[in-house]
Amino acid sequence: MVWLFALAPVAAGRRGILAALLALAAFALTHAWFPGRYWDVVDLQTGPAWLVVARDLALVALVVVLLTAIRPAREGPRTR
């Protein structure tokens, strides 16, 4: 999870703030179950498993935000 800390600044402006918030959410959700509840997750107990699912969704959203931030801008209509 630590490597994500360096990726959040890739995006600027509103996307950067959103990326930082998503990274922070992923960190907090990971901290909620690891390492203290790790074996509960391994045993597939419902409560901690939802924390992992929520963390994974935050990570997917972070990837989407970062990919949209680094994609090249679309060219407008060409004029001659």
PDB file of N, CA and C in Angstrom:
ATOM      1  N   MET A   1       0.809  -1.190   0.000  1.00  0.00           N
ATOM      2  CA  MET A   1       0.000   0.000   0.000  1.00  0.00           C
ATOM      3  C   MET A   1       0.859   1.263   0.000  1.00  0.00           C
ATOM      4  N   VAL A   2       2.058   1.187   0.480  1.00  0.00           N
ATOM      5  CA  VAL A   2       2.889   2.378   0.600  1.00  0.00           C
ATOM      6  C   VAL A   2       3.197   2.983  -0.767  1.00  0.00           C
ATOM      7  N   TRP A   3       3.349   2.169  -1.788  1.00  0.00           N
ATOM      8  CA  TRP A   3       3.681   2.690  -3.114  1.00  0.00           C
ATOM      9  C   TRP A   3       2.576   3.571  -3.667  1.00  0.00           C
ATOM     10  N   LEU A   4       1.341   3.398  -3.200  1.00  0.00           N
ATOM     11  CA  LEU A   4       0.248   4.243  -3.666  1.00  0.00           C
ATOM     12  C   LEU A   4       0.406   5.690  -3.220  1.00  0.00           C
ATOM     13  N   PHE A   5       1.105   5.877  -2.128  1.00  0.00           N
ATOM     14  CA  PHE A   5       1.308   7.229  -1.617  1.00  0.00           C
ATOM     15  C   PHE A   5       2.027   8.094  -2.645  1.00  0.00           C
ATOM     16  N   ALA A   6       2.918   7.498  -3.413  1.00  0.00           N
ATOM     17  CA  ALA A   6       3.663   8.250  -4.422  1.00  0.00           C
ATOM     18  C   ALA A   6       2.854   8.454  -5.701  1.00  0.00           C
ATOM     19  N   LEU A   7       1.820   7.647  -5.941  1.00  0.00           N
ATOM     20  CA  LEU A   7       1.036   7.774  -7.161  1.00  0.00           C
ATOM     21  C   LEU A   7      -0.026   8.854  -7.102  1.00  0.00           C
ATOM     22  N   ALA A   8      -0.535   9.149  -5.940  1.00  0.00           N
ATOM     23  CA  ALA A   8      -1.622  10.122  -5.831  1.00  0.00           C
ATOM     24  C   ALA A   8      -1.256  11.490  -6.402  1.00  0.00           C
ATOM     25  N   PRO A   9      -0.026  11.996  -6.235  1.00  0.00           N
ATOM     26  CA  PRO A   9       0.294  13.306  -6.810  1.00  0.00           C
ATOM     27  C   PRO A   9       0.391  13.339  -8.335  1.00  0.00           C
ATOM     28  N   VAL A  10       0.257  12.199  -9.002  1.00  0.00           N
ATOM     29  CA  VAL A  10       0.305  12.186 -10.469  1.00  0.00           C
ATOM     30  C   VAL A  10      -0.825  13.040 -11.032  1.00  0.00           C
ATOM     31  N   ALA A  11      -1.952  13.002 -10.399  1.00  0.00           N
ATOM     32  CA  ALA A  11      -3.098  13.774 -10.862  1.00  0.00           C
ATOM     33  C   ALA A  11      -3.064  15.168 -10.238  1.00  0.00           C
ATOM     34  N   ALA A  12      -3.508  16.131 -11.004  1.00  0.00           N
ATOM     35  CA  ALA A  12      -3.522  17.508 -10.515  1.00  0.00           C
ATOM     36  C   ALA A  12      -4.966  17.985 -10.380  1.00  0.00           C
ATOM     37  N   GLY A  13      -5.155  19.037  -9.647  1.00  0.00           N
ATOM     38  CA  GLY A  13      -6.476  19.652  -9.516  1.00  0.00           C
ATOM     39  C   GLY A  13      -7.451  18.785  -8.750  1.00  0.00           C
ATOM     40  N   ARG A  14      -8.687  18.787  -9.238  1.00  0.00           N
ATOM     41  CA  ARG A  14      -9.746  18.016  -8.562  1.00  0.00           C
ATOM     42  C   ARG A  14      -9.448  16.520  -8.576  1.00  0.00           C
ATOM     43  N   ARG A  15      -8.903  16.043  -9.690  1.00  0.00           N
ATOM     44  CA  ARG A  15      -8.563  14.619  -9.752  1.00  0.00           C
ATOM     45  C   ARG A  15      -7.486  14.272  -8.738  1.00  0.00           C
ATOM     46  N   GLY A  16      -6.559  15.168  -8.515  1.00  0.00           N
ATOM     47  CA  GLY A  16      -5.514  14.937  -7.522  1.00  0.00           C
ATOM     48  C   GLY A  16      -6.074  14.845  -6.122  1.00  0.00           C
ATOM     49  N   ILE A  17      -7.013  15.722  -5.821  1.00  0.00           N
ATOM     50  CA  ILE A  17      -7.656  15.681  -4.501  1.00  0.00           C
ATOM     51  C   ILE A  17      -8.446  14.394  -4.349  1.00  0.00           C
ATOM     52  N   LEU A  18      -9.185  14.020  -5.393  1.00  0.00           N
ATOM     53  CA  LEU A  18      -9.946  12.769  -5.351  1.00  0.00           C
ATOM     54  C   LEU A  18      -9.019  11.568  -5.207  1.00  0.00           C
ATOM     55  N   ALA A  19      -7.903  11.582  -5.936  1.00  0.00           N
ATOM     56  CA  ALA A  19      -6.937  10.482  -5.840  1.00  0.00           C
ATOM     57  C   ALA A  19      -6.366  10.399  -4.431  1.00  0.00           C
ATOM     58  N   ALA A  20      -6.041  11.532  -3.837  1.00  0.00           N
ATOM     59  CA  ALA A  20      -5.507  11.528  -2.477  1.00  0.00           C
ATOM     60  C   ALA A  20      -6.545  11.010  -1.484  1.00  0.00           C
ATOM     61  N   LEU A  21      -7.800  11.406  -1.651  1.00  0.00           N
ATOM     62  CA  LEU A  21      -8.859  10.932  -0.746  1.00  0.00           C
ATOM     63  C   LEU A  21      -9.100   9.435  -0.908  1.00  0.00           C
ATOM     64  N   LEU A  22      -9.063   8.957  -2.137  1.00  0.00           N
ATOM     65  CA  LEU A  22      -9.242   7.513  -2.355  1.00  0.00           C
ATOM     66  C   LEU A  22      -8.073   6.723  -1.780  1.00  0.00           C
ATOM     67  N   ALA A  23      -6.864   7.234  -1.943  1.00  0.00           N
ATOM     68  CA  ALA A  23      -5.702   6.560  -1.359  1.00  0.00           C
ATOM     69  C   ALA A  23      -5.807   6.549   0.163  1.00  0.00           C
ATOM     70  N   LEU A  24      -6.217   7.674   0.734  1.00  0.00           N
ATOM     71  CA  LEU A  24      -6.381   7.750   2.190  1.00  0.00           C
ATOM     72  C   LEU A  24      -7.458   6.772   2.669  1.00  0.00           C
ATOM     73  N   ALA A  25      -8.549   6.664   1.916  1.00  0.00           N
ATOM     74  CA  ALA A  25      -9.606   5.708   2.270  1.00  0.00           C
ATOM     75  C   ALA A  25      -9.084   4.280   2.209  1.00  0.00           C
ATOM     76  N   ALA A  26      -8.305   3.970   1.181  1.00  0.00           N
ATOM     77  CA  ALA A  26      -7.738   2.619   1.060  1.00  0.00           C
ATOM     78  C   ALA A  26      -6.786   2.335   2.219  1.00  0.00           C
ATOM     79  N   PHE A  27      -5.987   3.329   2.597  1.00  0.00           N
ATOM     80  CA  PHE A  27      -5.085   3.144   3.742  1.00  0.00           C
ATOM     81  C   PHE A  27      -5.880   2.880   5.015  1.00  0.00           C
ATOM     82  N   ALA A  28      -6.920   3.679   5.247  1.00  0.00           N
ATOM     83  CA  ALA A  28      -7.721   3.535   6.463  1.00  0.00           C
ATOM     84  C   ALA A  28      -8.439   2.184   6.501  1.00  0.00           C
ATOM     85  N   LEU A  29      -8.992   1.768   5.368  1.00  0.00           N
ATOM     86  CA  LEU A  29      -9.690   0.483   5.332  1.00  0.00           C
ATOM     87  C   LEU A  29      -8.721  -0.677   5.525  1.00  0.00           C
ATOM     88  N   THR A  30      -7.522  -0.559   4.990  1.00  0.00           N
ATOM     89  CA  THR A  30      -6.522  -1.604   5.206  1.00  0.00           C
ATOM     90  C   THR A  30      -6.133  -1.661   6.674  1.00  0.00           C
ATOM     91  N   HIS A  31      -5.950  -0.505   7.267  1.00  0.00           N
ATOM     92  CA  HIS A  31      -5.570  -0.454   8.682  1.00  0.00           C
ATOM     93  C   HIS A  31      -6.676  -1.028   9.578  1.00  0.00           C
ATOM     94  N   ALA A  32      -7.925  -0.928   9.140  1.00  0.00           N
ATOM     95  CA  ALA A  32      -9.048  -1.432   9.938  1.00  0.00           C
ATOM     96  C   ALA A  32      -9.025  -2.949  10.084  1.00  0.00           C
ATOM     97  N   TRP A  33      -8.454  -3.654   9.118  1.00  0.00           N
ATOM     98  CA  TRP A  33      -8.473  -5.117   9.221  1.00  0.00           C
ATOM     99  C   TRP A  33      -7.087  -5.748   9.305  1.00  0.00           C
ATOM    100  N   PHE A  34      -6.040  -5.033   8.955  1.00  0.00           N
ATOM    101  CA  PHE A  34      -4.707  -5.636   8.958  1.00  0.00           C
ATOM    102  C   PHE A  34      -3.816  -4.919   9.947  1.00  0.00           C
ATOM    103  N   PRO A  35      -3.091  -5.593  10.779  1.00  0.00           N
ATOM    104  CA  PRO A  35      -2.908  -7.024  10.946  1.00  0.00           C
ATOM    105  C   PRO A  35      -3.840  -7.658  11.968  1.00  0.00           C
ATOM    106  N   GLY A  36      -4.561  -6.831  12.745  1.00  0.00           N
ATOM    107  CA  GLY A  36      -5.359  -7.353  13.851  1.00  0.00           C
ATOM    108  C   GLY A  36      -6.451  -8.335  13.471  1.00  0.00           C
ATOM    109  N   ARG A  37      -7.115  -8.122  12.360  1.00  0.00           N
ATOM    110  CA  ARG A  37      -8.220  -8.993  11.956  1.00  0.00           C
ATOM    111  C   ARG A  37      -7.875  -9.857  10.747  1.00  0.00           C
ATOM    112  N   TYR A  38      -6.601  -9.999  10.464  1.00  0.00           N
ATOM    113  CA  TYR A  38      -6.175 -10.747   9.285  1.00  0.00           C
ATOM    114  C   TYR A  38      -6.740 -12.160   9.281  1.00  0.00           C
ATOM    115  N   TRP A  39      -6.658 -12.851  10.388  1.00  0.00           N
ATOM    116  CA  TRP A  39      -7.122 -14.240  10.419  1.00  0.00           C
ATOM    117  C   TRP A  39      -8.637 -14.337  10.340  1.00  0.00           C
ATOM    118  N   ASP A  40      -9.346 -13.294  10.763  1.00  0.00           N
ATOM    119  CA  ASP A  40     -10.797 -13.267  10.551  1.00  0.00           C
ATOM    120  C   ASP A  40     -11.112 -13.197   9.053  1.00  0.00           C
ATOM    121  N   VAL A  41     -10.314 -12.440   8.320  1.00  0.00           N
ATOM    122  CA  VAL A  41     -10.502 -12.352   6.865  1.00  0.00           C
ATOM    123  C   VAL A  41     -10.174 -13.690   6.218  1.00  0.00           C
ATOM    124  N   VAL A  42      -9.099 -14.323   6.653  1.00  0.00           N
ATOM    125  CA  VAL A  42      -8.724 -15.629   6.103  1.00  0.00           C
ATOM    126  C   VAL A  42      -9.826 -16.649   6.362  1.00  0.00           C
ATOM    127  N   ASP A  43     -10.481 -16.562   7.525  1.00  0.00           N
ATOM    128  CA  ASP A  43     -11.571 -17.477   7.860  1.00  0.00           C
ATOM    129  C   ASP A  43     -12.896 -17.065   7.215  1.00  0.00           C
ATOM    130  N   LEU A  44     -12.865 -16.023   6.366  1.00  0.00           N
ATOM    131  CA  LEU A  44     -14.027 -15.530   5.622  1.00  0.00           C
ATOM    132  C   LEU A  44     -15.183 -15.101   6.525  1.00  0.00           C
ATOM    133  N   GLN A  45     -14.854 -14.461   7.632  1.00  0.00           N
ATOM    134  CA  GLN A  45     -15.899 -13.882   8.468  1.00  0.00           C
ATOM    135  C   GLN A  45     -16.438 -12.635   7.777  1.00  0.00           C
ATOM    136  N   THR A  46     -17.728 -12.435   7.837  1.00  0.00           N
ATOM    137  CA  THR A  46     -18.392 -11.416   7.039  1.00  0.00           C
ATOM    138  C   THR A  46     -17.910  -9.995   7.316  1.00  0.00           C
ATOM    139  N   GLY A  47     -17.799  -9.596   8.563  1.00  0.00           N
ATOM    140  CA  GLY A  47     -17.438  -8.220   8.903  1.00  0.00           C
ATOM    141  C   GLY A  47     -16.125  -7.762   8.295  1.00  0.00           C
ATOM    142  N   PRO A  48     -15.036  -8.427   8.626  1.00  0.00           N
ATOM    143  CA  PRO A  48     -13.747  -8.010   8.062  1.00  0.00           C
ATOM    144  C   PRO A  48     -13.659  -8.201   6.549  1.00  0.00           C
ATOM    145  N   ALA A  49     -14.375  -9.171   6.008  1.00  0.00           N
ATOM    146  CA  ALA A  49     -14.333  -9.386   4.560  1.00  0.00           C
ATOM    147  C   ALA A  49     -14.903  -8.187   3.820  1.00  0.00           C
ATOM    148  N   TRP A  50     -15.922  -7.542   4.372  1.00  0.00           N
ATOM    149  CA  TRP A  50     -16.483  -6.345   3.737  1.00  0.00           C
ATOM    150  C   TRP A  50     -15.501  -5.187   3.768  1.00  0.00           C
ATOM    151  N   LEU A  51     -14.660  -5.151   4.790  1.00  0.00           N
ATOM    152  CA  LEU A  51     -13.618  -4.120   4.826  1.00  0.00           C
ATOM    153  C   LEU A  51     -12.649  -4.303   3.665  1.00  0.00           C
ATOM    154  N   VAL A  52     -12.327  -5.548   3.362  1.00  0.00           N
ATOM    155  CA  VAL A  52     -11.419  -5.835   2.254  1.00  0.00           C
ATOM    156  C   VAL A  52     -12.085  -5.479   0.927  1.00  0.00           C
ATOM    157  N   VAL A  53     -13.351  -5.812   0.778  1.00  0.00           N
ATOM    158  CA  VAL A  53     -14.074  -5.483  -0.453  1.00  0.00           C
ATOM    159  C   VAL A  53     -14.136  -3.963  -0.638  1.00  0.00           C
ATOM    160  N   ALA A  54     -14.440  -3.235   0.435  1.00  0.00           N
ATOM    161  CA  ALA A  54     -14.495  -1.772   0.357  1.00  0.00           C
ATOM    162  C   ALA A  54     -13.130  -1.197   0.004  1.00  0.00           C
ATOM    163  N   ARG A  55     -12.069  -1.758   0.575  1.00  0.00           N
ATOM    164  CA  ARG A  55     -10.719  -1.301   0.254  1.00  0.00           C
ATOM    165  C   ARG A  55     -10.399  -1.551  -1.213  1.00  0.00           C
ATOM    166  N   ASP A  56     -10.765  -2.730  -1.704  1.00  0.00           N
ATOM    167  CA  ASP A  56     -10.493  -3.059  -3.105  1.00  0.00           C
ATOM    168  C   ASP A  56     -11.263  -2.146  -4.055  1.00  0.00           C
ATOM    169  N   LEU A  57     -12.500  -1.796  -3.709  1.00  0.00           N
ATOM    170  CA  LEU A  57     -13.271  -0.867  -4.533  1.00  0.00           C
ATOM    171  C   LEU A  57     -12.635   0.519  -4.542  1.00  0.00           C
ATOM    172  N   ALA A  58     -12.116   0.943  -3.393  1.00  0.00           N
ATOM    173  CA  ALA A  58     -11.413   2.227  -3.336  1.00  0.00           C
ATOM    174  C   ALA A  58     -10.166   2.194  -4.218  1.00  0.00           C
ATOM    175  N   LEU A  59      -9.473   1.071  -4.243  1.00  0.00           N
ATOM    176  CA  LEU A  59      -8.284   0.950  -5.081  1.00  0.00           C
ATOM    177  C   LEU A  59      -8.632   0.962  -6.571  1.00  0.00           C
ATOM    178  N   VAL A  60      -9.717   0.309  -6.942  1.00  0.00           N
ATOM    179  CA  VAL A  60     -10.150   0.321  -8.343  1.00  0.00           C
ATOM    180  C   VAL A  60     -10.532   1.741  -8.754  1.00  0.00           C
ATOM    181  N   ALA A  61     -11.252   2.437  -7.887  1.00  0.00           N
ATOM    182  CA  ALA A  61     -11.621   3.827  -8.178  1.00  0.00           C
ATOM    183  C   ALA A  61     -10.371   4.699  -8.300  1.00  0.00           C
ATOM    184  N   LEU A  62      -9.372   4.448  -7.464  1.00  0.00           N
ATOM    185  CA  LEU A  62      -8.121   5.202  -7.538  1.00  0.00           C
ATOM    186  C   LEU A  62      -7.424   4.968  -8.880  1.00  0.00           C
ATOM    187  N   VAL A  63      -7.403   3.734  -9.340  1.00  0.00           N
ATOM    188  CA  VAL A  63      -6.787   3.425 -10.633  1.00  0.00           C
ATOM    189  C   VAL A  63      -7.519   4.160 -11.753  1.00  0.00           C
ATOM    190  N   VAL A  64      -8.843   4.168 -11.706  1.00  0.00           N
ATOM    191  CA  VAL A  64      -9.624   4.856 -12.735  1.00  0.00           C
ATOM    192  C   VAL A  64      -9.314   6.348 -12.733  1.00  0.00           C
ATOM    193  N   VAL A  65      -9.262   6.960 -11.564  1.00  0.00           N
ATOM    194  CA  VAL A  65      -8.958   8.395 -11.475  1.00  0.00           C
ATOM    195  C   VAL A  65      -7.563   8.673 -12.012  1.00  0.00           C
ATOM    196  N   LEU A  66      -6.590   7.852 -11.644  1.00  0.00           N
ATOM    197  CA  LEU A  66      -5.226   8.081 -12.113  1.00  0.00           C
ATOM    198  C   LEU A  66      -5.092   7.864 -13.622  1.00  0.00           C
ATOM    199  N   LEU A  67      -5.783   6.873 -14.150  1.00  0.00           N
ATOM    200  CA  LEU A  67      -5.722   6.640 -15.595  1.00  0.00           C
ATOM    201  C   LEU A  67      -6.361   7.779 -16.373  1.00  0.00           C
ATOM    202  N   THR A  68      -7.462   8.319 -15.864  1.00  0.00           N
ATOM    203  CA  THR A  68      -8.075   9.447 -16.554  1.00  0.00           C
ATOM    204  C   THR A  68      -7.221  10.704 -16.430  1.00  0.00           C
ATOM    205  N   ALA A  69      -6.428  10.788 -15.397  1.00  0.00           N
ATOM    206  CA  ALA A  69      -5.577  11.963 -15.214  1.00  0.00           C
ATOM    207  C   ALA A  69      -4.369  11.944 -16.145  1.00  0.00           C
ATOM    208  N   ILE A  70      -3.885  10.756 -16.499  1.00  0.00           N
ATOM    209  CA  ILE A  70      -2.675  10.703 -17.315  1.00  0.00           C
ATOM    210  C   ILE A  70      -2.948  10.434 -18.790  1.00  0.00           C
ATOM    211  N   ARG A  71      -4.193  10.164 -19.142  1.00  0.00           N
ATOM    212  CA  ARG A  71      -4.488   9.913 -20.555  1.00  0.00           C
ATOM    213  C   ARG A  71      -4.318  11.209 -21.336  1.00  0.00           C
ATOM    214  N   PRO A  72      -3.916  11.099 -22.561  1.00  0.00           N
ATOM    215  CA  PRO A  72      -3.754  12.318 -23.360  1.00  0.00           C
ATOM    216  C   PRO A  72      -5.105  12.960 -23.642  1.00  0.00           C
ATOM    217  N   ALA A  73      -5.098  14.272 -23.689  1.00  0.00           N
ATOM    218  CA  ALA A  73      -6.335  14.996 -23.961  1.00  0.00           C
ATOM    219  C   ALA A  73      -6.779  14.696 -25.386  1.00  0.00           C
ATOM    220  N   ARG A  74      -8.063  14.568 -25.559  1.00  0.00           N
ATOM    221  CA  ARG A  74      -8.597  14.313 -26.904  1.00  0.00           C
ATOM    222  C   ARG A  74      -8.474  15.590 -27.728  1.00  0.00           C
ATOM    223  N   GLU A  75      -8.166  15.373 -28.968  1.00  0.00           N
ATOM    224  CA  GLU A  75      -8.078  16.524 -29.859  1.00  0.00           C
ATOM    225  C   GLU A  75      -9.479  16.986 -30.235  1.00  0.00           C
ATOM    226  N   GLY A  76      -9.623  18.270 -30.361  1.00  0.00           N
ATOM    227  CA  GLY A  76     -10.901  18.834 -30.783  1.00  0.00           C
ATOM    228  C   GLY A  76     -11.086  18.648 -32.268  1.00  0.00           C
ATOM    229  N   PRO A  77     -12.176  19.166 -32.815  1.00  0.00           N
ATOM    230  CA  PRO A  77     -12.419  19.032 -34.245  1.00  0.00           C
ATOM    231  C   PRO A  77     -11.339  19.788 -35.034  1.00  0.00           C
ATOM    232  N   ARG A  78     -10.912  19.194 -36.107  1.00  0.00           N
ATOM    233  CA  ARG A  78      -9.880  19.815 -36.930  1.00  0.00           C
ATOM    234  C   ARG A  78     -10.477  20.895 -37.821  1.00  0.00           C
ATOM    235  N   THR A  79      -9.766  21.977 -37.886  1.00  0.00           N
ATOM    236  CA  THR A  79     -10.177  23.058 -38.785  1.00  0.00           C
ATOM    237  C   THR A  79      -9.033  23.328 -39.761  1.00  0.00           C
ATOM    238  N   ARG A  80      -9.382  23.719 -40.939  1.00  0.00           N
ATOM    239  CA  ARG A  80      -8.351  23.971 -41.965  1.00  0.00           C
ATOM    240  C   ARG A  80      -8.161  25.413 -42.175  1.00  0.00           C
TER     241      ARG A  80
END
